[in-house]
Short mmCIF file of C-alpha atoms in Angstrom, two decimals:
data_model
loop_
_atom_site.label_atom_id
_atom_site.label_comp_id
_atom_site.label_asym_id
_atom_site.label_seq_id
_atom_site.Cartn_x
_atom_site.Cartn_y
_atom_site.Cartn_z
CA UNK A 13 9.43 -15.41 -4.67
CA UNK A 14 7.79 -11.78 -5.47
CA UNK A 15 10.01 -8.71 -4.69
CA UNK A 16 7.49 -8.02 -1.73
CA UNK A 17 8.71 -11.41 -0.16
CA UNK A 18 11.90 -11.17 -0.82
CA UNK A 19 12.11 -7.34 0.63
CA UNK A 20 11.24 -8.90 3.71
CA UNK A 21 13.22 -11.96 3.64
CA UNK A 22 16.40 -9.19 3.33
CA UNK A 23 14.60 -7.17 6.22
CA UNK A 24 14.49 -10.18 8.62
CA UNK A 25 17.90 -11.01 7.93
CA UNK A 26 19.26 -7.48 8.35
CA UNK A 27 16.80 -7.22 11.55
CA UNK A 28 15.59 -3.81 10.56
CA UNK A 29 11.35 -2.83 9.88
CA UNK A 30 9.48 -2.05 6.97
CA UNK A 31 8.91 1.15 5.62
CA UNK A 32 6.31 1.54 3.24
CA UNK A 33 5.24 4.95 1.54
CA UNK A 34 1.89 5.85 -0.44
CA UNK A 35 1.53 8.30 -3.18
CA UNK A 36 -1.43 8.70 -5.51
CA UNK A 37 -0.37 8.17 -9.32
CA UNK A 38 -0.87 11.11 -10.90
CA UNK A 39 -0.78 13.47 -7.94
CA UNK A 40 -0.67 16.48 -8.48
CA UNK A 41 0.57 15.25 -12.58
CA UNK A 42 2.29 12.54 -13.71
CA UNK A 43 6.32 14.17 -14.10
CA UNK A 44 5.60 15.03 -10.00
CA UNK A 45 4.18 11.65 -8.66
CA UNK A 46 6.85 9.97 -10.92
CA UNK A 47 9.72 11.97 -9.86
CA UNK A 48 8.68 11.23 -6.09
CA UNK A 49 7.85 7.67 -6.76
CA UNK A 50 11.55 7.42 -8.60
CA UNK A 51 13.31 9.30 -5.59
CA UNK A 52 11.10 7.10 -2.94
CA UNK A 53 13.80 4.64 -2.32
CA UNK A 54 16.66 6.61 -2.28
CA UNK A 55 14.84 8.08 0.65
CA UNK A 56 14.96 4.73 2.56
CA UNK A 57 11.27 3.28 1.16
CA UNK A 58 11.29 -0.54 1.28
CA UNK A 59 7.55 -1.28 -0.39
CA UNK A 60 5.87 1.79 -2.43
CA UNK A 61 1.95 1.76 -2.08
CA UNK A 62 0.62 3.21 -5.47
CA UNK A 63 -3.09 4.82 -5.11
CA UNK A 64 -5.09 3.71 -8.27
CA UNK A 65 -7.26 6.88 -8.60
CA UNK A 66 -11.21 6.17 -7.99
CA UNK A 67 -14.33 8.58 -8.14
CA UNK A 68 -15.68 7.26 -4.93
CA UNK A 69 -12.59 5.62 -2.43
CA UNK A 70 -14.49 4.84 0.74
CA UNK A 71 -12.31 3.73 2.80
CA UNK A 72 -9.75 7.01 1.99
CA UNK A 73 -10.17 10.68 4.22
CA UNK A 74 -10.44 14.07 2.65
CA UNK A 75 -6.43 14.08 2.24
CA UNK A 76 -6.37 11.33 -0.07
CA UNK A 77 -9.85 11.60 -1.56
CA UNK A 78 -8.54 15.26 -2.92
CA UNK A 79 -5.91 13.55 -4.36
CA UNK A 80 -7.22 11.00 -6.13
CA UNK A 81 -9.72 13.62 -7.67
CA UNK A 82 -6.79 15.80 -9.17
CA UNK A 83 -5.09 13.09 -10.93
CA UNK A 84 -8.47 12.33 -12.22
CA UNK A 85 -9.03 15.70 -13.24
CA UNK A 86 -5.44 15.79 -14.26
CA UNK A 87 -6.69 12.44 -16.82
CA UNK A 88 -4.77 9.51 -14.41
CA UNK A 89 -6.58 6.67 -16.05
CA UNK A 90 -5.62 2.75 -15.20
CA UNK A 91 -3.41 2.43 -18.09
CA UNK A 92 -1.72 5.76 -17.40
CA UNK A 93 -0.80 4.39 -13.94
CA UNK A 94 0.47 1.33 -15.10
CA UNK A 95 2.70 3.26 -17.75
CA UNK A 96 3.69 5.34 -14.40
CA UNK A 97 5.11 1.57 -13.18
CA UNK A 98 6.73 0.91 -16.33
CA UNK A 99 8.77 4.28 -16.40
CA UNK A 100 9.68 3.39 -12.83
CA UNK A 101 11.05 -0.02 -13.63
CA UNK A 102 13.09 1.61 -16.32
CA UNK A 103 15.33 2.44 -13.38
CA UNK A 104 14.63 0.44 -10.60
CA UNK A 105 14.09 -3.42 -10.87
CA UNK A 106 14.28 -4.45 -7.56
CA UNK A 107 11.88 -2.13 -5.34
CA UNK A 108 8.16 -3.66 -4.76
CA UNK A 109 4.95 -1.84 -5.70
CA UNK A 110 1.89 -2.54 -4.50
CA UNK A 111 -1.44 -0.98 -6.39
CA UNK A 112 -3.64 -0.20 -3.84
CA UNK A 113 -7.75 0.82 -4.71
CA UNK A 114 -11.03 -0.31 -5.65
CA UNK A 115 -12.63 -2.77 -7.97
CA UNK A 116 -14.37 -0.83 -10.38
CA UNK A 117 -11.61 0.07 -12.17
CA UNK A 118 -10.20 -3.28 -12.33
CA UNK A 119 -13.79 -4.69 -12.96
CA UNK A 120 -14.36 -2.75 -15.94
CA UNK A 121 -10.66 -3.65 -17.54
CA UNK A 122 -11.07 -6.89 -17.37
CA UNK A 123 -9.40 -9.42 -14.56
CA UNK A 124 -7.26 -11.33 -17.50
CA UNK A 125 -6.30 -8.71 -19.13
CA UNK A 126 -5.57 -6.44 -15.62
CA UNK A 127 -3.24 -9.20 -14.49
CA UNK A 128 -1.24 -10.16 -17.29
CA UNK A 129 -0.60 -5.92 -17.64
CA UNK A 130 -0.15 -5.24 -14.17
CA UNK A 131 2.67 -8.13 -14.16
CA UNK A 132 4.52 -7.34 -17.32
CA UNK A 133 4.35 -3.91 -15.72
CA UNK A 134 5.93 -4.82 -12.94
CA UNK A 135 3.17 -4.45 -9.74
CA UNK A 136 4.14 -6.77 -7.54
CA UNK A 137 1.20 -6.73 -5.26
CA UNK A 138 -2.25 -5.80 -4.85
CA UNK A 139 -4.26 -4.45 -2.29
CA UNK A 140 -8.16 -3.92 -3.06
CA UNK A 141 -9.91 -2.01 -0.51
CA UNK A 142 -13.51 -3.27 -1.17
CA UNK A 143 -13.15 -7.34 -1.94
CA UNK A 144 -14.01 -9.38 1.05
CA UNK A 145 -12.51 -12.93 1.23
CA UNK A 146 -15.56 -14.39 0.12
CA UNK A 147 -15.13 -12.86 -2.96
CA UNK A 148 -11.19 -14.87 -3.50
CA UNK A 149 -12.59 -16.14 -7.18
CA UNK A 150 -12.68 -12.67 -8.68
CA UNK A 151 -9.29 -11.62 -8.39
CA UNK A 152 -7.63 -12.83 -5.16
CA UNK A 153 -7.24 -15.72 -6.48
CA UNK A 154 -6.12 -15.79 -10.07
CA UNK A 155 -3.74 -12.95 -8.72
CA UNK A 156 -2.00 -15.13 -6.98
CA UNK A 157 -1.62 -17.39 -9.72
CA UNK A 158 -0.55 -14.67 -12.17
CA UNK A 159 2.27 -14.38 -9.50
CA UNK A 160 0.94 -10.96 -7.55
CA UNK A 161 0.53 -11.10 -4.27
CA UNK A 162 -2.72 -10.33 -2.31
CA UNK A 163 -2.60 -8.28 0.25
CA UNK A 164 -5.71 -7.97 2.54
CA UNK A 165 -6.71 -5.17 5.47
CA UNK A 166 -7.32 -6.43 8.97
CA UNK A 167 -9.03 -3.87 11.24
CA UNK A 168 -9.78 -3.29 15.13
CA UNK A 169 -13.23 -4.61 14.33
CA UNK A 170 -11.68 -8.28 12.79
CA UNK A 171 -12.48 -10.34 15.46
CA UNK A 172 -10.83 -13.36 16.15
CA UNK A 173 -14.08 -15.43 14.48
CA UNK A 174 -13.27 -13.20 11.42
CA UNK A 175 -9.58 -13.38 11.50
CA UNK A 176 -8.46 -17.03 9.98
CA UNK A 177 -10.97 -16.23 7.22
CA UNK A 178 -9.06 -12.82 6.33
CA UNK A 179 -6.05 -14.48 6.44
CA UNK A 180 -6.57 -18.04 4.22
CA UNK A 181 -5.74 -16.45 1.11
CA UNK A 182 -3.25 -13.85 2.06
CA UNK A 183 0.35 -13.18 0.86
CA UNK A 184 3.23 -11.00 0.76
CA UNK A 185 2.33 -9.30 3.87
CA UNK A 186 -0.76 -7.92 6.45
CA UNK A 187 -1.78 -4.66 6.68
CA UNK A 188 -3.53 -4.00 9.96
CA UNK A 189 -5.33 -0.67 10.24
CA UNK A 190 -4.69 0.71 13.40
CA UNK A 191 -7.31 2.99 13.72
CA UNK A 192 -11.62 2.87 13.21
CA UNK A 193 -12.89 5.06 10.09
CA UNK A 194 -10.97 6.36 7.21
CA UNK A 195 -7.65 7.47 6.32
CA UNK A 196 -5.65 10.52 8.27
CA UNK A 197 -8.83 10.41 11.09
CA UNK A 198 -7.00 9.82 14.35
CA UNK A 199 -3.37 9.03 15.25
CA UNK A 200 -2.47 5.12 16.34
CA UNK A 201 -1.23 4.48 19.44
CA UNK A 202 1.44 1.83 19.52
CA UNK A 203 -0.01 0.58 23.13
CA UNK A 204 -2.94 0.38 21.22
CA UNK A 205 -1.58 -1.44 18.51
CA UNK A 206 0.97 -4.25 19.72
CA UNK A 207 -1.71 -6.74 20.86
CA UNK A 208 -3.86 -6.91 18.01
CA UNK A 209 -0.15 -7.52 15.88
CA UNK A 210 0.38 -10.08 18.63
CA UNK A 211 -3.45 -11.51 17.62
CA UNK A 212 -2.51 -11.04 13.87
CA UNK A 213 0.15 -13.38 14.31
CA UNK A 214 -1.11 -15.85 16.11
CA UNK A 215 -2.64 -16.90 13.04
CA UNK A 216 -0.15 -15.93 10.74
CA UNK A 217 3.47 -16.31 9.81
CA UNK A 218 3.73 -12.93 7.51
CA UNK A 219 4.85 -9.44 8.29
CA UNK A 220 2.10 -7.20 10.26
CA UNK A 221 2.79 -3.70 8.57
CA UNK A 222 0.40 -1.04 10.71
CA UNK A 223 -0.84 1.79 8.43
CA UNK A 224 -3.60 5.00 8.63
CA UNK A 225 -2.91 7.79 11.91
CA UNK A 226 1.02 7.59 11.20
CA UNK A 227 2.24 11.10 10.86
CA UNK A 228 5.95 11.92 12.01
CA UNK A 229 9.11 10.18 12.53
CA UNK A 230 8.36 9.53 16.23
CA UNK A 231 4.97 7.61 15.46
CA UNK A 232 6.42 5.99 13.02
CA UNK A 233 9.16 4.44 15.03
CA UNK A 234 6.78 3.54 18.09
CA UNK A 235 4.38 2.01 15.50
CA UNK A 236 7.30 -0.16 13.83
CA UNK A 237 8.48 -0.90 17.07
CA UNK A 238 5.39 -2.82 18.10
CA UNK A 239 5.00 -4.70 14.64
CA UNK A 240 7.15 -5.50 11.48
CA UNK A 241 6.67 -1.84 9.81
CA UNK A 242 4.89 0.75 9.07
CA UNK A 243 2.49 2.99 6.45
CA UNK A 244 2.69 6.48 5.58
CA UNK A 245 0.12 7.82 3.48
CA UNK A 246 -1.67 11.13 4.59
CA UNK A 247 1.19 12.37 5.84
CA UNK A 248 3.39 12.41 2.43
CA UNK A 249 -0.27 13.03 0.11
CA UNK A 250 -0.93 16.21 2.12
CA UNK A 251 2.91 17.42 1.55
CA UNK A 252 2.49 16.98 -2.26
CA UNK A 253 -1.59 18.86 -1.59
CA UNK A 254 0.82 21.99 -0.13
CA UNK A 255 2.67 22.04 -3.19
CA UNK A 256 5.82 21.53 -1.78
CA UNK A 257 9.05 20.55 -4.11
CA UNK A 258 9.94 16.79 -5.13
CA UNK A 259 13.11 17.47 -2.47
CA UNK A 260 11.07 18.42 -0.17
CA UNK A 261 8.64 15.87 0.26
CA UNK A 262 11.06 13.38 -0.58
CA UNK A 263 13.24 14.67 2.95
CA UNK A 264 10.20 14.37 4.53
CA UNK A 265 9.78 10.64 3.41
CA UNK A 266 13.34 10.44 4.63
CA UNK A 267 12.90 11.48 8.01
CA UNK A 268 9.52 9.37 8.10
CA UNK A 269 11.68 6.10 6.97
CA UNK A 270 14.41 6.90 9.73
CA UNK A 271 12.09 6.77 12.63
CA UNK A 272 11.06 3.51 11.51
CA UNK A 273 14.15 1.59 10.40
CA UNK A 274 15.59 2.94 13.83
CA UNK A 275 12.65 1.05 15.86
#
């Protein structure tokens, strides 16, 4: 059992929600996204989402986007994030990270080698914006057999045709995108929401987090309400963008986390 599954497992039995956080590594410099990411679960973070910096993140809005081009600037490289993990794990053993990004980086590393370093690092789970299912042999697969789970992105637009294929290969949890278009666009609507996590689970037996339009402790707790958790990206990315203190942002996480473990 992964830490992701067995966060969950200790979620069901406590009957509380998911909350899950995102930070780009290396945002705004490494000693400030790894003093967040250390102070993330103190502020009541179940799963941390870690950005993998890319020069071209389609799926991400101009929030993120920004980000991921200062830690780039700031020389974030793949190896530098996964040192970020390591220095994590010096403290905390038990909290699950997922890597979230694109291919190319991966790609150009190397699957093998990728895998084996992203385990001994201590990711936990992956979540690869631009790999379809029908591309399982190039690293959903041997991902899972390394022991990291794969997590994949439905959308409003996966129709039920679509669905079962999303979800063959899937583990540690769903992420359903509540809104159309990119990151930080729009805000979800939990009325809006609940069905397709109803449709999501019709075919599915794992936890529906709902990420992307999430933005205060209010949405947060509708949003969790209607599914098994929630995402909060934008939101915390554009409080580290404003250049506000690691307390700071980290109370803000708080607050974010209480609205959804009170759903």
């Amino acid at each position: 059992m992964t830490r992701i599954e067995s966060k969950f497992a200790q979620l069901r039995e406590e009957g509380k929600k998911a909350f899950v956080a995102y930070i780009m590594a290396g945002d705004p410099d490494v000693d400030s996204s790894l003093a967040v990411m250390k102070g993330l679960p103190e502020a009541g973070v179940d799963v941390i989402e870690l950005g993998l910096p890319f020069t071209d993140p389609m799926a991400d809005g101009p929030t993120i986007q920004l980000a991921g081009q200062r830690a780039l600037e700031g020389g974030m490289t793949l190896a530098r994030t996964l040192d970020m993990v390591r220095a994590f794990r010096e403290g905390d053993d038990t909290t699950p990270i997922v890597l979230m990004g694109y291919y190319n980086p991966i790609y150009s590393r190397g699957v093998d080698r990728f895998l084996a370093e992203a385990k001994e690092a201590g990711i936990d789970g992956l979540i690869i914006v631009d790999l379809p299912p029908e591309e399982d042999e190039e690293l959903c697969l041997p991902a899972q057999a390394a022991g990291l789970n794969f997590i994949r992105l439905a959308t409003p637009t996966t129709d039920d045709k679509r669905l079962p294929k999303v979800m063959q290969n899937t583990s540690g949890f769903v992420y359903y995108v509540s809104i159309t278009g990119i990151t930080g666009a729009a805000a979800a609507e939990a009325a809006d929401v609940g069905p397709e996590v109803a449709r999501i689970k019709a075919v599915s037996d794992l936890p529906v987090i709902v990420g992307f339009g999430i933005r205060t402790p209010e949405s947060a707790k509708a949003i969790a309400g209607v599914a098994d958790g929630c995402v909060v990206g934008t939101a915390i990315v554009g409080q580290i963008a404003e250049g506000k203190p690691v307390a700071d942002v980290l109370s803000f996480v708080k607050s974010l986390s209480d609205g959804a473990h009170s759903a």
